[in-house]
Coordinates of C-alpha atoms in Angstrom, one line a residue:
X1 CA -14.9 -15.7 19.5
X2 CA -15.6 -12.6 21.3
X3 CA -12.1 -12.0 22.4
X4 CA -10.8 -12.5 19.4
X5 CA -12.7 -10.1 17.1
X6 CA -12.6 -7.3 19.9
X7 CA -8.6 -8.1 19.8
X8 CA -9.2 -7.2 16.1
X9 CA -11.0 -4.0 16.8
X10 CA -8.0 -2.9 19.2
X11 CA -5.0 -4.1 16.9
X12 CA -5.0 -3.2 12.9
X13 CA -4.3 -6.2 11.4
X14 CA -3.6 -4.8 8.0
X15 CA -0.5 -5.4 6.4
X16 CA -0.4 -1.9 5.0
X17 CA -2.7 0.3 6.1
X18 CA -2.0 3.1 3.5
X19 CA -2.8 0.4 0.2
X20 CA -5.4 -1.4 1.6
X21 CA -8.9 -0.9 2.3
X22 CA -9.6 0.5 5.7
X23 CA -11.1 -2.2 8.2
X24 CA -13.0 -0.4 10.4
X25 CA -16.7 -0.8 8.4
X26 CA -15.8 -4.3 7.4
X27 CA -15.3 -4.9 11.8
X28 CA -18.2 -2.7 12.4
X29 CA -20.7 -4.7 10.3
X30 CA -19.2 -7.9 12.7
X31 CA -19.7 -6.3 15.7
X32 CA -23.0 -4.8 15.1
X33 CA -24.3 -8.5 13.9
X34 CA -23.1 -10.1 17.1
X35 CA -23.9 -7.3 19.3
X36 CA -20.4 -6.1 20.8
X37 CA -20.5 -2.6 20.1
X38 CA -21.2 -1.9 23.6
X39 CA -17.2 -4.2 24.7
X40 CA -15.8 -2.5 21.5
X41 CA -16.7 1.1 23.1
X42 CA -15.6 0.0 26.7
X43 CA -12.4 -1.4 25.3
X44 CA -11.5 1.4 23.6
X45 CA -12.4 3.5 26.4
X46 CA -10.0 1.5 28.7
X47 CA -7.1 2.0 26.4
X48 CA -7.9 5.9 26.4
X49 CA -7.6 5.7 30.6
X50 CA -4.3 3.8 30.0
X51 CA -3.1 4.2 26.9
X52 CA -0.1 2.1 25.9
X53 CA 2.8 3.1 24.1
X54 CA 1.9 5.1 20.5
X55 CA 0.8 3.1 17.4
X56 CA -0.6 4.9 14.6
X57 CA -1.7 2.4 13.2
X58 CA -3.9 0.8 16.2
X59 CA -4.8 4.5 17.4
X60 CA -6.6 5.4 13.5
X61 CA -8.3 1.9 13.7
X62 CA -10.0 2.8 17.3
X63 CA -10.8 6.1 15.8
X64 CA -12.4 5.2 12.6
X65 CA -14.4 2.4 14.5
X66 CA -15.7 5.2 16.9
X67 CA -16.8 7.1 13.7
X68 CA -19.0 3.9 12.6
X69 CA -20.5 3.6 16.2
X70 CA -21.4 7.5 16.4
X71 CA -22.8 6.8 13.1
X72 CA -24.8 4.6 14.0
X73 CA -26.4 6.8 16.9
X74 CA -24.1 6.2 19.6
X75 CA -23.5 9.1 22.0
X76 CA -20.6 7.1 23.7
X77 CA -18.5 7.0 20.7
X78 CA -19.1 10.0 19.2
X79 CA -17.4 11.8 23.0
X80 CA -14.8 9.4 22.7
X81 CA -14.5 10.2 19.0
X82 CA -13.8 13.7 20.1
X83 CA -11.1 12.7 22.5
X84 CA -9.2 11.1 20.6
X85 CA -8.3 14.1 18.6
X86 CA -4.2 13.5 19.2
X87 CA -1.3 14.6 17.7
X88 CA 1.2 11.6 17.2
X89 CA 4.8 12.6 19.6
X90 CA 7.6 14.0 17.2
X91 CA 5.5 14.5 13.9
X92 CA 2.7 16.3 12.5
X93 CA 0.6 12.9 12.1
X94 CA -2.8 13.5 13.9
X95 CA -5.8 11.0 15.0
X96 CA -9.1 11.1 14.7
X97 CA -9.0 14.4 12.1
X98 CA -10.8 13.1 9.2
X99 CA -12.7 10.4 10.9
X100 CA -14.2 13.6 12.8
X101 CA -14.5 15.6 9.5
X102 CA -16.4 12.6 7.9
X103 CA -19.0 12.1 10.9
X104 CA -19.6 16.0 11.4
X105 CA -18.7 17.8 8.2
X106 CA -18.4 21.6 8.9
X107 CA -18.8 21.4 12.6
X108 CA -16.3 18.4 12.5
X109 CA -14.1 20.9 10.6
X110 CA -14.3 23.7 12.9
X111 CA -13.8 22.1 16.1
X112 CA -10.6 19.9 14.4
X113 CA -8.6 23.1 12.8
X114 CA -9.4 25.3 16.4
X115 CA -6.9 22.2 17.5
X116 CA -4.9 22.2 14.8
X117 CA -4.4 26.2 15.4
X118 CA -3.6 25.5 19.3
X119 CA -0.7 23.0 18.5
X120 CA 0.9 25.5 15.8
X121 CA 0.7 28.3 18.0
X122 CA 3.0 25.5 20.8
X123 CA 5.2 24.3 18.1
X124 CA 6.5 26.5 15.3
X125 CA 7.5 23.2 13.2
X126 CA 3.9 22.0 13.3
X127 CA 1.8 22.2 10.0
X128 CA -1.4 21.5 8.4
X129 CA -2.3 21.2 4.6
X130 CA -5.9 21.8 2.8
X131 CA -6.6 17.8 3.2
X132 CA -10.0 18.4 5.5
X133 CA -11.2 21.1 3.8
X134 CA -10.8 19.3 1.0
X135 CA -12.7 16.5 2.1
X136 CA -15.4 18.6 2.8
X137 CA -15.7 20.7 -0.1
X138 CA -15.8 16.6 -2.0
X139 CA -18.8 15.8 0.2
X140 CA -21.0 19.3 0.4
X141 CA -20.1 21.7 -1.9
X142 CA -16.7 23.7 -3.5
X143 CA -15.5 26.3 -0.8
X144 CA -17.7 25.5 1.3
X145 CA -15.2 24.6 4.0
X146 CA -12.8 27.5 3.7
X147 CA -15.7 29.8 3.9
X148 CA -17.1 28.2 7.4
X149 CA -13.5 28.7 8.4
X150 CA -12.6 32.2 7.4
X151 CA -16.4 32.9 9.1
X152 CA -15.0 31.6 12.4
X153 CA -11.9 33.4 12.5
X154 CA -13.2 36.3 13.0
X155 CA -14.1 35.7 16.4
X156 CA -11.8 32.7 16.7
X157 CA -8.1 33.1 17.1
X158 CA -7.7 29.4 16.9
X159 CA -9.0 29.2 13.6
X160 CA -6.8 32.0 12.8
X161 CA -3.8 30.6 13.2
X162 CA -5.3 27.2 11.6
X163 CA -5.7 29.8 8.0
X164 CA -2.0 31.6 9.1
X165 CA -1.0 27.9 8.8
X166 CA -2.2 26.5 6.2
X167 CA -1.5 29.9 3.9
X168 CA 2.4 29.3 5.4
X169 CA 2.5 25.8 4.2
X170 CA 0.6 26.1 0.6
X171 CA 3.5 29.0 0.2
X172 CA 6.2 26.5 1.0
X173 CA 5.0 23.4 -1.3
X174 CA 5.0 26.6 -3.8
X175 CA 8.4 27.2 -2.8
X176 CA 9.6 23.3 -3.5
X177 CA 7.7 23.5 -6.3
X178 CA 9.9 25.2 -7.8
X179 CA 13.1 23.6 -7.4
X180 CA 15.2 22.1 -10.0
X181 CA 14.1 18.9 -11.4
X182 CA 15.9 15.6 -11.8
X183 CA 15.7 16.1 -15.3
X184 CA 18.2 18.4 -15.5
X185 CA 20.8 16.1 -14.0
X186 CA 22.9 14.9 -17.5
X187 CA 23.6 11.4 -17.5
X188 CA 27.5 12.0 -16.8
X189 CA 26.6 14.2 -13.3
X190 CA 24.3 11.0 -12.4
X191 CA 27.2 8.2 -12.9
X192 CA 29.9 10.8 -11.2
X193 CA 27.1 11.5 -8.1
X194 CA 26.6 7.5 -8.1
X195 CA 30.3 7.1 -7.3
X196 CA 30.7 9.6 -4.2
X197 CA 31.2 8.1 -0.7
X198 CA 28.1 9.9 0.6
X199 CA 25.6 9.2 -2.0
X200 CA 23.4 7.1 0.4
X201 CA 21.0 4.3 -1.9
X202 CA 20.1 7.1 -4.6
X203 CA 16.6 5.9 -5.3
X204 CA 15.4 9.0 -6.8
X205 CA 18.0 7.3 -9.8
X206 CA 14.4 5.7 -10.3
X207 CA 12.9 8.6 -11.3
X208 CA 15.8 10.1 -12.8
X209 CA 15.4 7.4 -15.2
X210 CA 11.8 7.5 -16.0
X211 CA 12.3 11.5 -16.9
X212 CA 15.9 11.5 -19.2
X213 CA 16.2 10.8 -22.6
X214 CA 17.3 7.4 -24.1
X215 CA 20.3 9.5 -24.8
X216 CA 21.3 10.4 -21.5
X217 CA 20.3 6.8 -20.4
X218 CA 22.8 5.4 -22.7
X219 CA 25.8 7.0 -20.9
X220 CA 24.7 5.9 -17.7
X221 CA 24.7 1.8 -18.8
X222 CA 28.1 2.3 -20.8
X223 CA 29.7 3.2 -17.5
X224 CA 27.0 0.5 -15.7
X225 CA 28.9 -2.2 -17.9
X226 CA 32.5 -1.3 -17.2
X227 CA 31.5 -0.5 -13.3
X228 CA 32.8 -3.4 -10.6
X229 CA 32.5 -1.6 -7.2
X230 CA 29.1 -3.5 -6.2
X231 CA 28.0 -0.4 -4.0
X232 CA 28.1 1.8 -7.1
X233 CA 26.6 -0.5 -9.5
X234 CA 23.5 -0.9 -7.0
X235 CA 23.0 3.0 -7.4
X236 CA 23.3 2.9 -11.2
X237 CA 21.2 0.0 -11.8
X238 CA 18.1 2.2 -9.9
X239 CA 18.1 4.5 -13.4
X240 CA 16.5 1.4 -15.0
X241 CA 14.6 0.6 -12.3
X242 CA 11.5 1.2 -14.2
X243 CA 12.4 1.3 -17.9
X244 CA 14.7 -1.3 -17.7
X245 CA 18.1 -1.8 -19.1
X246 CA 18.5 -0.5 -23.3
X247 CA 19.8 -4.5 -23.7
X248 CA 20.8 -7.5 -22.9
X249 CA 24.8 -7.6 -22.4
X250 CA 26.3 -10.5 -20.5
X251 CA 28.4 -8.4 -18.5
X252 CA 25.5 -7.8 -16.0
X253 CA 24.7 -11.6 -15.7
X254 CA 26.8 -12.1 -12.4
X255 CA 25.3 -8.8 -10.4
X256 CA 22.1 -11.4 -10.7
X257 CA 23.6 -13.5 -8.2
X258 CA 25.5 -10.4 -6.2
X259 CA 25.8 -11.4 -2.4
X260 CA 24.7 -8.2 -1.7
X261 CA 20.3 -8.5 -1.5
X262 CA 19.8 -5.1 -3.0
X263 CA 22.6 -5.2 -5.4
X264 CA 20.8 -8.7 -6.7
X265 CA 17.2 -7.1 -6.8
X266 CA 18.4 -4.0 -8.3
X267 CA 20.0 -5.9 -11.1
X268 CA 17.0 -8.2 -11.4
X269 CA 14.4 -5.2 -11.8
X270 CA 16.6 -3.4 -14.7
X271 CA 16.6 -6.9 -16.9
X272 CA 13.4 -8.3 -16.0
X273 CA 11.7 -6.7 -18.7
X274 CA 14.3 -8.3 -21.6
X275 CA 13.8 -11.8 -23.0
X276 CA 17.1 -13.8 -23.5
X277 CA 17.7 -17.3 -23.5
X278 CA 20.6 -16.2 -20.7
X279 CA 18.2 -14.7 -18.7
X280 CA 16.2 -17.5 -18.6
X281 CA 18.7 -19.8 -17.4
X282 CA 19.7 -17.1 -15.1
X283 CA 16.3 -17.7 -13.5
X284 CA 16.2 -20.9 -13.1
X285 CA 19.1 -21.2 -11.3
X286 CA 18.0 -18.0 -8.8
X287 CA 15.0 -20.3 -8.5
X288 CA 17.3 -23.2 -8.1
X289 CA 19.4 -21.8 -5.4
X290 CA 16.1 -20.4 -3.5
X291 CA 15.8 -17.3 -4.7
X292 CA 12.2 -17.7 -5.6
X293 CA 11.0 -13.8 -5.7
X294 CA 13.3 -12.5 -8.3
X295 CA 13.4 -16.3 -9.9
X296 CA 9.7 -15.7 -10.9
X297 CA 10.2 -11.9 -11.6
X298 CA 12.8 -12.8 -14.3
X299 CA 10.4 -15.6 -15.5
X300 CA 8.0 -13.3 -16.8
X301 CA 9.0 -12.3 -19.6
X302 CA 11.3 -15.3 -20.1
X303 CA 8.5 -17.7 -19.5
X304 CA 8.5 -21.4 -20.4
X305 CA 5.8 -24.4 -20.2
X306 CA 6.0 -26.3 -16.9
X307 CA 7.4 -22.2 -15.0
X308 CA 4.4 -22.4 -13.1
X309 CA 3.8 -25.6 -11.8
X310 CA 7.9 -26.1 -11.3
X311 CA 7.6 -22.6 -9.2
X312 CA 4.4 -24.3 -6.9
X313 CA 6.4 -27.7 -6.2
X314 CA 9.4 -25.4 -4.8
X315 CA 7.1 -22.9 -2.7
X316 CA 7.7 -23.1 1.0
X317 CA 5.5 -21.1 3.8
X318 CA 7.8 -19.0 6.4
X319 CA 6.7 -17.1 9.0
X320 CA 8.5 -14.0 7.4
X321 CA 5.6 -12.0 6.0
X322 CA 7.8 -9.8 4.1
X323 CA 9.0 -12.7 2.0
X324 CA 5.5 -13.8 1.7
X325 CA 4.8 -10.2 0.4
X326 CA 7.3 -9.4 -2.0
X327 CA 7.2 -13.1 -3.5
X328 CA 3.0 -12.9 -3.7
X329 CA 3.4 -9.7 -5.9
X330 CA 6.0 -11.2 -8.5
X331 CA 4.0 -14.8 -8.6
X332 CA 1.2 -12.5 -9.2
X333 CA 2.5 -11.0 -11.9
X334 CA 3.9 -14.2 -13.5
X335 CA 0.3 -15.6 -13.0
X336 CA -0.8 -12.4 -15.0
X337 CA 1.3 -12.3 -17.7
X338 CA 0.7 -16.0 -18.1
X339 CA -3.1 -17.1 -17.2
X340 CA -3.1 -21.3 -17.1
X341 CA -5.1 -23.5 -15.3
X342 CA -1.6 -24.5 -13.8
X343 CA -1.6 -21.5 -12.2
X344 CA -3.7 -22.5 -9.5
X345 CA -1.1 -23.7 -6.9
X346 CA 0.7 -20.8 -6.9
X347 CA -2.7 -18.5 -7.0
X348 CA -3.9 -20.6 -3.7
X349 CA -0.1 -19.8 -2.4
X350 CA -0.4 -16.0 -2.7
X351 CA -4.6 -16.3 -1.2
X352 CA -3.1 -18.1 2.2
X353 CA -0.1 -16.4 2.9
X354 CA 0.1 -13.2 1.2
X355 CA -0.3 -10.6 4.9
X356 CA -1.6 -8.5 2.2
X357 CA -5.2 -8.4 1.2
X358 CA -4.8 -6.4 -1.9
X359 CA -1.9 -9.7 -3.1
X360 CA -5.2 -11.8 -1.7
X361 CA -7.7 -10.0 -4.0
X362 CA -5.6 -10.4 -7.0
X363 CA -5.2 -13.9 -6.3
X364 CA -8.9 -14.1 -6.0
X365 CA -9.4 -12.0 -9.4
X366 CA -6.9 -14.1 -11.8
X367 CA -8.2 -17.4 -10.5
X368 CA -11.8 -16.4 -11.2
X369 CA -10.6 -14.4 -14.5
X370 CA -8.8 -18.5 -15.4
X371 CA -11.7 -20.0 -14.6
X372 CA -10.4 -22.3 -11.7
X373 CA -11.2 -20.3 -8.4
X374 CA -12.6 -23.6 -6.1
X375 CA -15.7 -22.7 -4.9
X376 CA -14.9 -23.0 -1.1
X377 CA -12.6 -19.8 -1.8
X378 CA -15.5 -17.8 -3.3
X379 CA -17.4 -18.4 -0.3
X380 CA -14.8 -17.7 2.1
X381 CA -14.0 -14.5 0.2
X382 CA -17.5 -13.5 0.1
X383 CA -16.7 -12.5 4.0
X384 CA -13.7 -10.8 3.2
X385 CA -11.8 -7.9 5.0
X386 CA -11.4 -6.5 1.7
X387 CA -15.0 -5.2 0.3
X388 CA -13.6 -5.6 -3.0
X389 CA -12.5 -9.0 -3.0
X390 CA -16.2 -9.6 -1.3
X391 CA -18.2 -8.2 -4.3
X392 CA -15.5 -10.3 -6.6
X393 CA -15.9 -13.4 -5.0
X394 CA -20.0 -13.0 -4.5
X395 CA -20.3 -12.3 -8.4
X396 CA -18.3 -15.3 -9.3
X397 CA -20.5 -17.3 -7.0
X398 CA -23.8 -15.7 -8.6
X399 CA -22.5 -16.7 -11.5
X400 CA -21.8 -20.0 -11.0
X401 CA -25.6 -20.9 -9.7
X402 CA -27.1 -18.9 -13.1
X403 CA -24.9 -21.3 -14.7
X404 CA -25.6 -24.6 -13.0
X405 CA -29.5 -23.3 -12.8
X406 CA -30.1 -21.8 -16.2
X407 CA -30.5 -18.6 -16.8
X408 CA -34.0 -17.8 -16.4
X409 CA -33.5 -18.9 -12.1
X410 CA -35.6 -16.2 -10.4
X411 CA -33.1 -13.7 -8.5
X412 CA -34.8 -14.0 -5.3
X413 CA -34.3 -18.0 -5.5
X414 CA -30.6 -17.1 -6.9
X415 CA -29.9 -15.3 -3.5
X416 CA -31.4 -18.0 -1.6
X417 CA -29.2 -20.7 -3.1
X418 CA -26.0 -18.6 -2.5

C-alpha cells in the first residue's frame, strides 16, 4: 500500500479543508508506523524540482507534513519546510507561513514576515494581517511576537515593511468597519433592490434577515406572496433564509417545486422550519419525484412514523459528491431531530458516502448516541482521518467491553481486549 498512502501525502483528500480537521498528523502517525518518512520527504522534494500546476490545497498538505517530519528531528524537512514559503499567483494566500510559525515560534516568525515584507515592497496590492503573531502570542506569551518584530526592524528593513503593512491593513479593516450596516436597509429598499436587473443572487438578504425587525420582515413576505418573477422571488426568499418564513401561506407551495434549483432550495430553507400538513405532503412528493435533499429537509419538522426507513429504501449512491454532501447534512439533521433505531440505514448512508468527514463523524455520534452503531464501524472509525471521530468511536468501543465484562475489568485487560 505504499503507493497509495504516499499518493495521500501528495494529494489532500479532504472534502473541505477549511471545516475539517487537518490531515497531515493523522498521515504522519501512518507513515512514521510503516517507515516512509524518508519516500514522503523525497516525494515532496521531487514535486518542489518540478512542481505542477498550483493547488493550495495539495501545496498546505506537503507543507504541514514537513512541519510533522522536522518535528520529529528531521533536518530534510525542516530545509524543505523553509522552501516552501510561496505566495499562491494572483492572491495574497501564502504556504508554509503558519506551519513555519508553529515549528519555530519567534524565529519562524521573523524569518516568515522578512518574506512577507519583500513581496509588499513588489506588489502594492499585497497584504498581511496580525494572524502569525497571533499565533504566537496563543503559544508563548501576549506581545511577545510584535515585540521580537519591532526589535528586528530596527536593523531589518524587511521587517519594516512587514509592521508598515500590517499597520496599513489593521487601518483599512478599521475603515470597513465602519461602514453602514445591513440593518439599516428598511424592508421596502430590500424588496425594490431585490427587483433591479443587476442585483446579482443577493445572499447578504441572509443576513439582512437575521439583523431586521419582524416588522420590517413583514413587508418583505407581503410583497414575497404577491411576487411571480422567479428570479426575484429567489432573492427575497434569502431574507428568511435563516429565520424562516412568519407563516405558512399556500401561495409559496409551488416555488417548492420551481424548475429553477436555487429558486427550489431557497423556498425549501424559508418553510422548512414550519409544520403544516401541506408541507408535509409537499415533501413527500419532492421525495417522490427524487428530490431527496430538500425532501428530508422539509421532513424535519413535518416528520411522520415510517420518514426514515421510507427515506433509506429510496437512497441511491452517485458518484456526484456534492449531492452526497448536501443530502448527508439534511439526513443528518432529520436523524437528529428524530433519534430511532430506524435511523440506522440512512446513518450508515451518510458514514459511506458522505466526502465529508465532519457529515462522517456525526453519523458516527447519532448512531452511537441511538444506541445502534455496529461494532465493525467503531473499529473502523477508531483509525479514522478525523481524530475526533477516533476518540468517539474508541470510547464507544471501551464501553461496550466494560459492559459485556462487568465493570470492575482491569483497564490494562480492557485495552488489551479492544
Amino acid at each position: 500500500m505504499e503507493d497509495l498512502i504516499i499518493d495521500n501525502c501528495l494529494h489532500c483528500k479532504s472534502y473541505d479543508p477549511q471545516c475539517e480537521a487537518a490531515r497531515a498528523p493523522w498521515l504522519f502517525t501512518i507513515v512514521d508506523r510503516v517507515g516512509l518518512k524518508r519516500k514522503v520527504i523525497q516525494a515532496i522534494s521531487a514535486l518542489m524540482l518540478d512542481p505542477p500546476a498550483q493547488d493550495h490545497r495539495d501545496l498546505a498538505q506537503h507543507s504541514a507534513l514537513l512541519k510533522e517530519l522536522a518535528a520529529d528531528g528531521d533536518d530534510d524537512a525542516r530545509r524543505l519546510l523553509y522552501l516552501s514559503l510561496a505566495r499562491m499567483s494572483y492572491s495574497a494566500d501564502v504556504i508554509a507561513e503558519d506551519d513555519i510559525v508553529a515549528l519555530d515560534g519567534v524565529d519562524g516568525l521573523i524569518a516568515v514576515a522578512r518574506q512577507l515584507g519583500r513581496w509588499l515592497q513588489d506588489d502594492p496590492d499585497f497584504w498581511v494581517s496580525d494572524y502569525l503573531i497571533e499565533q504566537v502570542d496563543e503559544t508563548i506569551g501576549s506581545n511577545v511576537g510584535f515585540a521580537a518584530l519591532e526589535h528586528e526592524a530596527t536593523t531589518d528593513p524587511d521587517i519594516a515593511h512587514y509592521l508598515i503593512g500590517l499597520r496599513q491593513s489593521r487601518e483599512s479593516q478599521n475603515a470597513a468597519s465602519g461602514s453602514p450596516s445591513v440593518r439599516a436597509f428598511t424592508g421596502t429598499q430590500i424588496v425594490a433592490h431585490a427587483k433591479e436587473g443587476k442585483s446579482g443572487k443577493c445572499y447578504w438578504f441572509r443576513r439582512w434577515g437575521i439583523q431586521a425587525s419582524e416588522d420590517q420582515r413583514e413587508i418583505v413576505f407581503a410583497a414575497l406572496l404577491v411576487e411571480q418573477t422567479p428570479e426575484h422571488i429567489g432573492r427575497l426568499l434569502r431574507c428568511f433564509g435563516k429565520t424562516g418564513i412568519p407563516r405558512y401561506d399556500d401561495r409559496l407551495l409551488s416555488w417548492l417545486f420551481c424548475i429553477d434549483p436555487e429558486v427550489r432550495g431557497a423556498a425549501v430553507e424559508a418553510v422548512a422550519q414550519l409544520s403544516h400538513f401541506e408541507l408535509r405532503k409537499a415533501a413527500l412528493r419532492l421525495i417522490a419525484d427524487g428530490d431527496m435533499t430538500n425532501g428530508a429537509r422539509m421532513l424535519v419538522a413535518n416528520f411522520d412514523s415510517g420518514d426514515l426507513s421510507l427515506c433509506a429504501r429510496l437512497l441511491d449512491p452517485t458518484d456526484d459528491e456534492e449531492h452526497h454532501h448536501s443530502l448527508g447534512t439534511h439526513l443528518l439533521e432529520l436523524c437528529a431531530a428524530h433519534p430511532r433505531t430506524d435511523a440506522l440505514d440512512c446513518l450508515l448512508y451518510v458514514y459511506e458516502f458522505s466526502p465529508c468527514s465532519t457529515c462522517r463523524r456525526g453519523a458516527v455520534d447519532a448512531l452511537i448516541d441511538i444506541g445502534i452503531a455496529p461494532t465493525w464501524l467503531l473499529k473502523e472509525s477508531s483509525f479514522d482521518a478525523d481524530p475526533e471521530t477516533r476518540a468517539l468511536a474508541s470510547e464507544a468501543l471501551a464501553a461496550n467491553c466494560q459492559r459485556a465484562f462487568g465493570h470492575l475489568q482491569p483497564a490494562s485487560n480492557l485495552q488489551t481486549l479492544i
